[in-house]
């Protein structure tokens, strides 16, 4: 604490305890909402195009990202500062998810822009290959940064937040790169909003949805980036910057937790799927807004109404148990890691090897847990195939896999 002059030790840890509590409360909302997004994507026949799949992947990545806040809560309440090298390994998976989500969102924006500008080209895009490309490029970007961060690790102490397992020039490069990705995402969605500034009801709904996404992103990632840049420009100490970052980072945490609410209130298709999964009473018939090529460019056209889709069963006890089992095992593992470090603060000779092995076990546990969750979802699947109930209107050229998901 010697290098920090902005806060007293008491005020420093008080700030971190308060912000970490807010982080975990917001994360619980995010875990529930993003889990529902993933669940309806798996079960719904209407949400099988590449854009919906990427949304589900982003939701899963956001859930992983927010799991890293458990380590932050434990460290803050125990007033525990740990070496950056150890924090890097504890937050490896979760920091990767921090980089992964904005890139997936960028690919979602590119997919929507492609569908809007050239529906003919969209017809020939293979959905599976596009998703595979998006995931591969995102992972390559994440692991490239993880490698260079690993080369610059030091034993300076820090409060182990998700993004604090890095230091030096590479941390500044990562920060600028992350800011650039998020600015590009906002720019692409801004272009989409301008393109859909039409007079039709469908386009107005779509434009409102895109504006909602832009505003959420601006007050999420971009706001945090601006605050952090301002803090660095004032020459704040590293530990003092962590305190400021913990406050500004609340905006990011809110941003990754509200996807469910954005899709619920702004997307008719998602809202109906959410209501069916949650067991809420609904008799609304789902229609698909298809993209057609007309004289004025891209026009939204509704499909004919099919039969009323029966209400599916709510999330089963088995799936809830599997989700709870994943979180309980992870929490126990992370708390054990920090407890071992606290007990061996003066005997750190082989502790990094221990935590590296434990981090690998955590990855195996995560994969096993996801497998269990998928088995529970398959076992409780009780959805009527509604694909055949959605017939296209006469004289409409629909583009498969390019359905508009907003509006």
PDB file of C-alpha atoms in Angstrom, residues 72-352:
ATOM      1  CA  UNK A  72     -12.721 -10.204  -6.470  1.00  0.00           C
ATOM      2  CA  UNK A  73     -15.352 -10.435  -3.710  1.00  0.00           C
ATOM      3  CA  UNK A  74     -13.276 -12.892  -1.675  1.00  0.00           C
ATOM      4  CA  UNK A  75     -10.093 -10.804  -2.026  1.00  0.00           C
ATOM      5  CA  UNK A  76     -11.853  -7.533  -1.162  1.00  0.00           C
ATOM      6  CA  UNK A  77     -13.553  -8.810   1.993  1.00  0.00           C
ATOM      7  CA  UNK A  78     -10.346 -10.498   3.195  1.00  0.00           C
ATOM      8  CA  UNK A  79      -8.334  -7.354   2.256  1.00  0.00           C
ATOM      9  CA  UNK A  80      -6.025  -9.621   0.298  1.00  0.00           C
ATOM     10  CA  UNK A  81      -3.569  -8.226  -2.259  1.00  0.00           C
ATOM     11  CA  UNK A  82      -1.930 -10.936  -4.349  1.00  0.00           C
ATOM     12  CA  UNK A  83       0.881 -10.966  -6.963  1.00  0.00           C
ATOM     13  CA  UNK A  84      -0.122 -10.078 -10.510  1.00  0.00           C
ATOM     14  CA  UNK A  85       1.381 -13.378 -11.679  1.00  0.00           C
ATOM     15  CA  UNK A  86      -1.001 -15.355  -9.469  1.00  0.00           C
ATOM     16  CA  UNK A  87      -3.958 -13.132 -10.382  1.00  0.00           C
ATOM     17  CA  UNK A  88      -3.243 -13.836 -14.063  1.00  0.00           C
ATOM     18  CA  UNK A  89      -3.717 -17.580 -13.542  1.00  0.00           C
ATOM     19  CA  UNK A  90      -6.747 -17.202 -11.296  1.00  0.00           C
ATOM     20  CA  UNK A  91      -8.494 -14.975 -13.855  1.00  0.00           C
ATOM     21  CA  UNK A  92      -7.140 -16.593 -17.039  1.00  0.00           C
ATOM     22  CA  UNK A  93     -10.435 -18.079 -18.260  1.00  0.00           C
ATOM     23  CA  UNK A  94     -12.521 -15.087 -17.189  1.00  0.00           C
ATOM     24  CA  UNK A  95     -10.184 -12.477 -18.661  1.00  0.00           C
ATOM     25  CA  UNK A  96     -10.296 -14.415 -21.944  1.00  0.00           C
ATOM     26  CA  UNK A  97     -14.090 -14.068 -21.865  1.00  0.00           C
ATOM     27  CA  UNK A  98     -13.727 -10.286 -21.392  1.00  0.00           C
ATOM     28  CA  UNK A  99     -11.936 -10.076 -24.760  1.00  0.00           C
ATOM     29  CA  UNK A 100     -14.108 -12.711 -26.403  1.00  0.00           C
ATOM     30  CA  UNK A 101     -17.550 -11.091 -25.948  1.00  0.00           C
ATOM     31  CA  UNK A 102     -16.928  -7.745 -27.740  1.00  0.00           C
ATOM     32  CA  UNK A 103     -15.451  -9.588 -30.727  1.00  0.00           C
ATOM     33  CA  UNK A 104     -18.494 -11.852 -30.971  1.00  0.00           C
ATOM     34  CA  UNK A 105     -20.692  -8.757 -30.791  1.00  0.00           C
ATOM     35  CA  UNK A 106     -18.647  -7.280 -33.645  1.00  0.00           C
ATOM     36  CA  UNK A 107     -19.345 -10.364 -35.773  1.00  0.00           C
ATOM     37  CA  UNK A 108     -23.057 -10.084 -34.921  1.00  0.00           C
ATOM     38  CA  UNK A 109     -22.960  -6.480 -36.139  1.00  0.00           C
ATOM     39  CA  UNK A 110     -21.124  -7.523 -39.328  1.00  0.00           C
ATOM     40  CA  UNK A 111     -23.731 -10.218 -39.970  1.00  0.00           C
ATOM     41  CA  UNK A 112     -26.588  -7.717 -39.595  1.00  0.00           C
ATOM     42  CA  UNK A 113     -24.798  -5.174 -41.794  1.00  0.00           C
ATOM     43  CA  UNK A 114     -24.207  -7.792 -44.502  1.00  0.00           C
ATOM     44  CA  UNK A 115     -27.862  -8.821 -44.409  1.00  0.00           C
ATOM     45  CA  UNK A 116     -28.953  -5.198 -44.688  1.00  0.00           C
ATOM     46  CA  UNK A 117     -26.632  -4.107 -47.499  1.00  0.00           C
ATOM     47  CA  UNK A 118     -26.574  -7.218 -49.684  1.00  0.00           C
ATOM     48  CA  UNK A 119     -29.218  -9.860 -49.112  1.00  0.00           C
ATOM     49  CA  UNK A 120     -28.021 -11.770 -52.180  1.00  0.00           C
ATOM     50  CA  UNK A 121     -24.566 -12.227 -50.650  1.00  0.00           C
ATOM     51  CA  UNK A 122     -26.144 -13.211 -47.346  1.00  0.00           C
ATOM     52  CA  UNK A 123     -27.905 -16.097 -49.103  1.00  0.00           C
ATOM     53  CA  UNK A 124     -24.576 -17.696 -49.984  1.00  0.00           C
ATOM     54  CA  UNK A 125     -22.952 -17.332 -46.566  1.00  0.00           C
ATOM     55  CA  UNK A 126     -22.702 -20.676 -44.792  1.00  0.00           C
ATOM     56  CA  UNK A 127     -24.014 -20.126 -41.267  1.00  0.00           C
ATOM     57  CA  UNK A 128     -21.892 -22.841 -39.642  1.00  0.00           C
ATOM     58  CA  UNK A 129     -18.716 -21.607 -41.309  1.00  0.00           C
ATOM     59  CA  UNK A 130     -19.483 -18.019 -40.314  1.00  0.00           C
ATOM     60  CA  UNK A 131     -19.976 -18.997 -36.668  1.00  0.00           C
ATOM     61  CA  UNK A 132     -16.817 -21.134 -36.745  1.00  0.00           C
ATOM     62  CA  UNK A 133     -14.862 -18.222 -38.258  1.00  0.00           C
ATOM     63  CA  UNK A 134     -16.176 -15.800 -35.626  1.00  0.00           C
ATOM     64  CA  UNK A 135     -15.258 -18.119 -32.753  1.00  0.00           C
ATOM     65  CA  UNK A 136     -11.835 -18.988 -34.228  1.00  0.00           C
ATOM     66  CA  UNK A 137     -10.825 -15.369 -34.863  1.00  0.00           C
ATOM     67  CA  UNK A 138     -12.021 -14.338 -31.406  1.00  0.00           C
ATOM     68  CA  UNK A 139     -10.089 -17.114 -29.672  1.00  0.00           C
ATOM     69  CA  UNK A 140      -6.953 -16.356 -31.712  1.00  0.00           C
ATOM     70  CA  UNK A 141      -7.134 -12.697 -30.664  1.00  0.00           C
ATOM     71  CA  UNK A 142      -7.696 -13.605 -27.002  1.00  0.00           C
ATOM     72  CA  UNK A 143      -4.898 -16.147 -26.733  1.00  0.00           C
ATOM     73  CA  UNK A 144      -2.440 -13.899 -28.588  1.00  0.00           C
ATOM     74  CA  UNK A 145      -2.929 -11.228 -25.937  1.00  0.00           C
ATOM     75  CA  UNK A 146      -2.809 -13.809 -23.149  1.00  0.00           C
ATOM     76  CA  UNK A 147       0.595 -14.974 -24.397  1.00  0.00           C
ATOM     77  CA  UNK A 148       2.105 -11.481 -24.503  1.00  0.00           C
ATOM     78  CA  UNK A 149       0.608 -10.650 -21.107  1.00  0.00           C
ATOM     79  CA  UNK A 150       2.198 -13.817 -19.708  1.00  0.00           C
ATOM     80  CA  UNK A 151       5.622 -12.653 -20.914  1.00  0.00           C
ATOM     81  CA  UNK A 152       5.273  -9.359 -19.011  1.00  0.00           C
ATOM     82  CA  UNK A 153       4.037 -10.693 -15.649  1.00  0.00           C
ATOM     83  CA  UNK A 154       5.578  -9.389 -12.423  1.00  0.00           C
ATOM     84  CA  UNK A 155       5.231 -10.150  -8.724  1.00  0.00           C
ATOM     85  CA  UNK A 156       3.832  -6.718  -7.825  1.00  0.00           C
ATOM     86  CA  UNK A 157       0.706  -7.034  -5.687  1.00  0.00           C
ATOM     87  CA  UNK A 158      -2.787  -6.031  -6.796  1.00  0.00           C
ATOM     88  CA  UNK A 159      -6.450  -6.527  -5.996  1.00  0.00           C
ATOM     89  CA  UNK A 160      -7.417  -9.489  -8.174  1.00  0.00           C
ATOM     90  CA  UNK A 161     -10.188  -8.144 -10.382  1.00  0.00           C
ATOM     91  CA  UNK A 162     -10.852  -9.829 -13.720  1.00  0.00           C
ATOM     92  CA  UNK A 163      -8.722  -7.449 -15.800  1.00  0.00           C
ATOM     93  CA  UNK A 164      -5.939  -6.847 -13.254  1.00  0.00           C
ATOM     94  CA  UNK A 165      -3.764  -9.850 -14.125  1.00  0.00           C
ATOM     95  CA  UNK A 166      -1.598  -7.737 -16.427  1.00  0.00           C
ATOM     96  CA  UNK A 167       0.901  -4.929 -16.152  1.00  0.00           C
ATOM     97  CA  UNK A 168       3.345  -2.808 -18.112  1.00  0.00           C
ATOM     98  CA  UNK A 169       3.157  -1.683 -21.735  1.00  0.00           C
ATOM     99  CA  UNK A 170       1.172  -4.724 -22.846  1.00  0.00           C
ATOM    100  CA  UNK A 171      -1.622  -3.650 -20.476  1.00  0.00           C
ATOM    101  CA  UNK A 172      -1.790  -0.270 -22.243  1.00  0.00           C
ATOM    102  CA  UNK A 173      -1.776  -1.972 -25.661  1.00  0.00           C
ATOM    103  CA  UNK A 174      -4.583  -4.300 -24.580  1.00  0.00           C
ATOM    104  CA  UNK A 175      -6.567  -1.346 -23.276  1.00  0.00           C
ATOM    105  CA  UNK A 176      -6.266   0.557 -26.574  1.00  0.00           C
ATOM    106  CA  UNK A 177      -7.099  -2.558 -28.594  1.00  0.00           C
ATOM    107  CA  UNK A 178     -10.194  -3.243 -26.496  1.00  0.00           C
ATOM    108  CA  UNK A 179     -11.296   0.375 -26.868  1.00  0.00           C
ATOM    109  CA  UNK A 180     -10.843   0.175 -30.654  1.00  0.00           C
ATOM    110  CA  UNK A 181     -12.960  -2.994 -30.913  1.00  0.00           C
ATOM    111  CA  UNK A 182     -15.777  -1.396 -28.941  1.00  0.00           C
ATOM    112  CA  UNK A 183     -15.678   1.813 -30.977  1.00  0.00           C
ATOM    113  CA  UNK A 184     -15.923  -0.256 -34.181  1.00  0.00           C
ATOM    114  CA  UNK A 185     -18.910  -2.156 -32.740  1.00  0.00           C
ATOM    115  CA  UNK A 186     -20.690   1.116 -31.940  1.00  0.00           C
ATOM    116  CA  UNK A 187     -19.862   2.487 -35.408  1.00  0.00           C
ATOM    117  CA  UNK A 188     -21.278  -0.571 -37.213  1.00  0.00           C
ATOM    118  CA  UNK A 189     -24.491  -0.486 -35.193  1.00  0.00           C
ATOM    119  CA  UNK A 190     -24.718   3.247 -35.862  1.00  0.00           C
ATOM    120  CA  UNK A 191     -24.526   2.576 -39.618  1.00  0.00           C
ATOM    121  CA  UNK A 192     -27.277  -0.019 -39.265  1.00  0.00           C
ATOM    122  CA  UNK A 193     -29.491   2.415 -37.371  1.00  0.00           C
ATOM    123  CA  UNK A 194     -29.102   5.007 -40.145  1.00  0.00           C
ATOM    124  CA  UNK A 195     -29.854   2.433 -42.841  1.00  0.00           C
ATOM    125  CA  UNK A 196     -33.103   1.404 -41.144  1.00  0.00           C
ATOM    126  CA  UNK A 197     -34.370   4.934 -40.618  1.00  0.00           C
ATOM    127  CA  UNK A 198     -37.530   4.205 -42.590  1.00  0.00           C
ATOM    128  CA  UNK A 199     -41.208   5.017 -42.213  1.00  0.00           C
ATOM    129  CA  UNK A 200     -42.527   1.450 -41.975  1.00  0.00           C
ATOM    130  CA  UNK A 201     -43.503   0.072 -38.578  1.00  0.00           C
ATOM    131  CA  UNK A 202     -41.095  -2.861 -38.876  1.00  0.00           C
ATOM    132  CA  UNK A 203     -38.154  -0.613 -39.651  1.00  0.00           C
ATOM    133  CA  UNK A 204     -39.024   1.755 -36.806  1.00  0.00           C
ATOM    134  CA  UNK A 205     -39.015  -1.161 -34.375  1.00  0.00           C
ATOM    135  CA  UNK A 206     -35.710  -2.369 -35.765  1.00  0.00           C
ATOM    136  CA  UNK A 207     -34.201   1.107 -35.523  1.00  0.00           C
ATOM    137  CA  UNK A 208     -35.306   1.401 -31.879  1.00  0.00           C
ATOM    138  CA  UNK A 209     -33.699  -1.949 -31.099  1.00  0.00           C
ATOM    139  CA  UNK A 210     -30.415  -0.959 -32.699  1.00  0.00           C
ATOM    140  CA  UNK A 211     -30.402   2.359 -30.843  1.00  0.00           C
ATOM    141  CA  UNK A 212     -30.958   0.444 -27.590  1.00  0.00           C
ATOM    142  CA  UNK A 213     -27.918  -1.730 -28.331  1.00  0.00           C
ATOM    143  CA  UNK A 214     -25.787   1.321 -29.141  1.00  0.00           C
ATOM    144  CA  UNK A 215     -26.804   3.209 -25.994  1.00  0.00           C
ATOM    145  CA  UNK A 216     -26.180   0.150 -23.790  1.00  0.00           C
ATOM    146  CA  UNK A 217     -22.740  -0.305 -25.324  1.00  0.00           C
ATOM    147  CA  UNK A 218     -21.833   3.376 -24.988  1.00  0.00           C
ATOM    148  CA  UNK A 219     -22.800   3.501 -21.312  1.00  0.00           C
ATOM    149  CA  UNK A 220     -21.119   0.148 -20.769  1.00  0.00           C
ATOM    150  CA  UNK A 221     -17.744  -0.421 -22.359  1.00  0.00           C
ATOM    151  CA  UNK A 222     -17.120   3.031 -23.801  1.00  0.00           C
ATOM    152  CA  UNK A 223     -17.948   4.844 -20.538  1.00  0.00           C
ATOM    153  CA  UNK A 224     -15.564   2.579 -18.620  1.00  0.00           C
ATOM    154  CA  UNK A 225     -12.816   3.143 -21.173  1.00  0.00           C
ATOM    155  CA  UNK A 226     -13.156   6.931 -20.976  1.00  0.00           C
ATOM    156  CA  UNK A 227     -13.057   6.953 -17.159  1.00  0.00           C
ATOM    157  CA  UNK A 228      -9.974   4.721 -17.104  1.00  0.00           C
ATOM    158  CA  UNK A 229      -8.158   6.875 -19.658  1.00  0.00           C
ATOM    159  CA  UNK A 230      -8.955   9.975 -17.599  1.00  0.00           C
ATOM    160  CA  UNK A 231      -7.650   8.289 -14.434  1.00  0.00           C
ATOM    161  CA  UNK A 232      -4.394   7.339 -16.158  1.00  0.00           C
ATOM    162  CA  UNK A 233      -3.949  10.858 -17.531  1.00  0.00           C
ATOM    163  CA  UNK A 234      -4.014  12.260 -13.975  1.00  0.00           C
ATOM    164  CA  UNK A 235      -1.050  10.066 -13.027  1.00  0.00           C
ATOM    165  CA  UNK A 236      -2.947   8.014 -10.478  1.00  0.00           C
ATOM    166  CA  UNK A 237      -1.033   5.201  -8.762  1.00  0.00           C
ATOM    167  CA  UNK A 238      -1.568   1.595  -9.856  1.00  0.00           C
ATOM    168  CA  UNK A 239      -3.492   0.547  -6.745  1.00  0.00           C
ATOM    169  CA  UNK A 240      -5.471   3.781  -6.841  1.00  0.00           C
ATOM    170  CA  UNK A 241      -6.330   3.033 -10.461  1.00  0.00           C
ATOM    171  CA  UNK A 242      -7.716  -0.361  -9.382  1.00  0.00           C
ATOM    172  CA  UNK A 243     -10.177   1.415  -7.070  1.00  0.00           C
ATOM    173  CA  UNK A 244     -11.291   3.774  -9.849  1.00  0.00           C
ATOM    174  CA  UNK A 245     -11.495   0.869 -12.291  1.00  0.00           C
ATOM    175  CA  UNK A 246     -13.703  -1.081  -9.889  1.00  0.00           C
ATOM    176  CA  UNK A 247     -16.207   1.800  -9.873  1.00  0.00           C
ATOM    177  CA  UNK A 248     -16.114   2.440 -13.634  1.00  0.00           C
ATOM    178  CA  UNK A 249     -16.283  -1.293 -14.345  1.00  0.00           C
ATOM    179  CA  UNK A 250     -19.777  -1.435 -12.857  1.00  0.00           C
ATOM    180  CA  UNK A 251     -21.027  -0.011 -16.164  1.00  0.00           C
ATOM    181  CA  UNK A 252     -19.513  -2.944 -18.075  1.00  0.00           C
ATOM    182  CA  UNK A 253     -21.008  -5.384 -15.604  1.00  0.00           C
ATOM    183  CA  UNK A 254     -24.451  -3.838 -16.085  1.00  0.00           C
ATOM    184  CA  UNK A 255     -24.009  -3.915 -19.862  1.00  0.00           C
ATOM    185  CA  UNK A 256     -23.308  -7.666 -19.977  1.00  0.00           C
ATOM    186  CA  UNK A 257     -26.212  -8.357 -17.598  1.00  0.00           C
ATOM    187  CA  UNK A 258     -29.039  -6.619 -19.462  1.00  0.00           C
ATOM    188  CA  UNK A 259     -29.010  -8.568 -22.735  1.00  0.00           C
ATOM    189  CA  UNK A 260     -32.040 -10.552 -21.601  1.00  0.00           C
ATOM    190  CA  UNK A 261     -34.029  -7.366 -20.949  1.00  0.00           C
ATOM    191  CA  UNK A 262     -33.025  -5.792 -24.272  1.00  0.00           C
ATOM    192  CA  UNK A 263     -34.170  -8.827 -26.237  1.00  0.00           C
ATOM    193  CA  UNK A 264     -37.302  -9.247 -24.126  1.00  0.00           C
ATOM    194  CA  UNK A 265     -38.567  -5.704 -24.603  1.00  0.00           C
ATOM    195  CA  UNK A 266     -37.201  -5.069 -28.112  1.00  0.00           C
ATOM    196  CA  UNK A 267     -37.574  -8.395 -29.955  1.00  0.00           C
ATOM    197  CA  UNK A 268     -40.998  -9.949 -30.485  1.00  0.00           C
ATOM    198  CA  UNK A 269     -39.506 -13.330 -31.340  1.00  0.00           C
ATOM    199  CA  UNK A 270     -37.251 -13.480 -28.281  1.00  0.00           C
ATOM    200  CA  UNK A 271     -40.015 -12.202 -26.013  1.00  0.00           C
ATOM    201  CA  UNK A 272     -42.369 -14.996 -27.062  1.00  0.00           C
ATOM    202  CA  UNK A 273     -39.655 -17.620 -26.614  1.00  0.00           C
ATOM    203  CA  UNK A 274     -38.739 -16.254 -23.168  1.00  0.00           C
ATOM    204  CA  UNK A 275     -42.367 -16.294 -22.070  1.00  0.00           C
ATOM    205  CA  UNK A 276     -42.854 -19.877 -23.198  1.00  0.00           C
ATOM    206  CA  UNK A 277     -39.715 -21.076 -21.422  1.00  0.00           C
ATOM    207  CA  UNK A 278     -40.601 -19.215 -18.226  1.00  0.00           C
ATOM    208  CA  UNK A 279     -44.078 -20.719 -18.300  1.00  0.00           C
ATOM    209  CA  UNK A 280     -45.836 -17.353 -18.646  1.00  0.00           C
ATOM    210  CA  UNK A 281     -49.301 -17.299 -20.164  1.00  0.00           C
ATOM    211  CA  UNK A 282     -49.227 -16.334 -23.818  1.00  0.00           C
ATOM    212  CA  UNK A 283     -51.358 -17.045 -26.831  1.00  0.00           C
ATOM    213  CA  UNK A 284     -49.409 -14.887 -29.260  1.00  0.00           C
ATOM    214  CA  UNK A 285     -48.544 -16.576 -32.505  1.00  0.00           C
ATOM    215  CA  UNK A 286     -44.919 -16.238 -33.523  1.00  0.00           C
ATOM    216  CA  UNK A 287     -44.228 -14.799 -36.950  1.00  0.00           C
ATOM    217  CA  UNK A 288     -40.874 -14.309 -38.624  1.00  0.00           C
ATOM    218  CA  UNK A 289     -39.769 -11.007 -40.093  1.00  0.00           C
ATOM    219  CA  UNK A 290     -38.059 -12.023 -43.300  1.00  0.00           C
ATOM    220  CA  UNK A 291     -35.746  -9.997 -45.498  1.00  0.00           C
ATOM    221  CA  UNK A 292     -36.895  -9.550 -49.085  1.00  0.00           C
ATOM    222  CA  UNK A 293     -35.345  -7.761 -51.992  1.00  0.00           C
ATOM    223  CA  UNK A 294     -37.662  -5.051 -53.299  1.00  0.00           C
ATOM    224  CA  UNK A 295     -37.405  -1.952 -55.419  1.00  0.00           C
ATOM    225  CA  UNK A 296     -36.318   0.166 -52.454  1.00  0.00           C
ATOM    226  CA  UNK A 297     -33.785  -2.302 -51.036  1.00  0.00           C
ATOM    227  CA  UNK A 298     -34.432  -4.244 -47.832  1.00  0.00           C
ATOM    228  CA  UNK A 299     -38.022  -4.473 -46.685  1.00  0.00           C
ATOM    229  CA  UNK A 300     -39.434  -6.323 -43.701  1.00  0.00           C
ATOM    230  CA  UNK A 301     -42.305  -8.706 -44.495  1.00  0.00           C
ATOM    231  CA  UNK A 302     -44.178 -10.885 -42.070  1.00  0.00           C
ATOM    232  CA  UNK A 303     -44.821 -14.565 -42.670  1.00  0.00           C
ATOM    233  CA  UNK A 304     -48.303 -15.987 -42.554  1.00  0.00           C
ATOM    234  CA  UNK A 305     -49.543 -16.842 -39.146  1.00  0.00           C
ATOM    235  CA  UNK A 306     -49.212 -20.498 -38.298  1.00  0.00           C
ATOM    236  CA  UNK A 307     -50.960 -22.421 -35.590  1.00  0.00           C
ATOM    237  CA  UNK A 308     -50.659 -21.233 -32.014  1.00  0.00           C
ATOM    238  CA  UNK A 309     -47.449 -22.583 -30.548  1.00  0.00           C
ATOM    239  CA  UNK A 310     -48.142 -24.545 -27.378  1.00  0.00           C
ATOM    240  CA  UNK A 311     -46.640 -23.318 -24.163  1.00  0.00           C
ATOM    241  CA  UNK A 312     -43.541 -25.330 -23.245  1.00  0.00           C
ATOM    242  CA  UNK A 313     -42.588 -26.444 -19.800  1.00  0.00           C
ATOM    243  CA  UNK A 314     -40.558 -24.032 -17.665  1.00  0.00           C
ATOM    244  CA  UNK A 315     -36.921 -24.673 -16.892  1.00  0.00           C
ATOM    245  CA  UNK A 316     -36.754 -28.106 -15.249  1.00  0.00           C
ATOM    246  CA  UNK A 317     -35.382 -28.969 -11.842  1.00  0.00           C
ATOM    247  CA  UNK A 318     -32.625 -31.021 -13.463  1.00  0.00           C
ATOM    248  CA  UNK A 319     -31.307 -28.044 -15.429  1.00  0.00           C
ATOM    249  CA  UNK A 320     -31.492 -25.802 -12.373  1.00  0.00           C
ATOM    250  CA  UNK A 321     -29.582 -28.362 -10.350  1.00  0.00           C
ATOM    251  CA  UNK A 322     -26.893 -28.629 -13.024  1.00  0.00           C
ATOM    252  CA  UNK A 323     -26.479 -24.841 -13.148  1.00  0.00           C
ATOM    253  CA  UNK A 324     -26.229 -24.648  -9.354  1.00  0.00           C
ATOM    254  CA  UNK A 325     -23.693 -27.502  -9.355  1.00  0.00           C
ATOM    255  CA  UNK A 326     -21.475 -25.628 -11.837  1.00  0.00           C
ATOM    256  CA  UNK A 327     -21.458 -22.433  -9.747  1.00  0.00           C
ATOM    257  CA  UNK A 328     -21.008 -24.262  -6.433  1.00  0.00           C
ATOM    258  CA  UNK A 329     -18.015 -26.266  -7.681  1.00  0.00           C
ATOM    259  CA  UNK A 330     -16.392 -23.204  -9.184  1.00  0.00           C
ATOM    260  CA  UNK A 331     -16.882 -21.067  -6.066  1.00  0.00           C
ATOM    261  CA  UNK A 332     -15.399 -23.786  -3.873  1.00  0.00           C
ATOM    262  CA  UNK A 333     -12.395 -24.141  -6.171  1.00  0.00           C
ATOM    263  CA  UNK A 334     -11.626 -20.407  -6.342  1.00  0.00           C
ATOM    264  CA  UNK A 335     -12.032 -19.864  -2.606  1.00  0.00           C
ATOM    265  CA  UNK A 336      -9.731 -22.838  -1.975  1.00  0.00           C
ATOM    266  CA  UNK A 337      -7.134 -21.292  -4.297  1.00  0.00           C
ATOM    267  CA  UNK A 338      -7.131 -17.968  -2.454  1.00  0.00           C
ATOM    268  CA  UNK A 339      -7.163 -19.663   0.943  1.00  0.00           C
ATOM    269  CA  UNK A 340      -4.089 -21.688  -0.017  1.00  0.00           C
ATOM    270  CA  UNK A 341      -2.340 -18.525  -1.149  1.00  0.00           C
ATOM    271  CA  UNK A 342      -3.208 -16.693   2.053  1.00  0.00           C
ATOM    272  CA  UNK A 343      -1.841 -19.590   4.094  1.00  0.00           C
ATOM    273  CA  UNK A 344       1.357 -19.692   2.023  1.00  0.00           C
ATOM    274  CA  UNK A 345       2.047 -16.005   1.470  1.00  0.00           C
ATOM    275  CA  UNK A 346       5.565 -16.435   2.786  1.00  0.00           C
ATOM    276  CA  UNK A 347       6.178 -19.757   1.017  1.00  0.00           C
ATOM    277  CA  UNK A 348       5.430 -19.008  -2.607  1.00  0.00           C
ATOM    278  CA  UNK A 349       8.147 -21.232  -4.106  1.00  0.00           C
ATOM    279  CA  UNK A 350       5.910 -23.836  -5.721  1.00  0.00           C
ATOM    280  CA  UNK A 351       2.514 -22.230  -5.392  1.00  0.00           C
ATOM    281  CA  UNK A 352       2.359 -21.089  -9.034  1.00  0.00           C
TER     282      UNK A 352
END
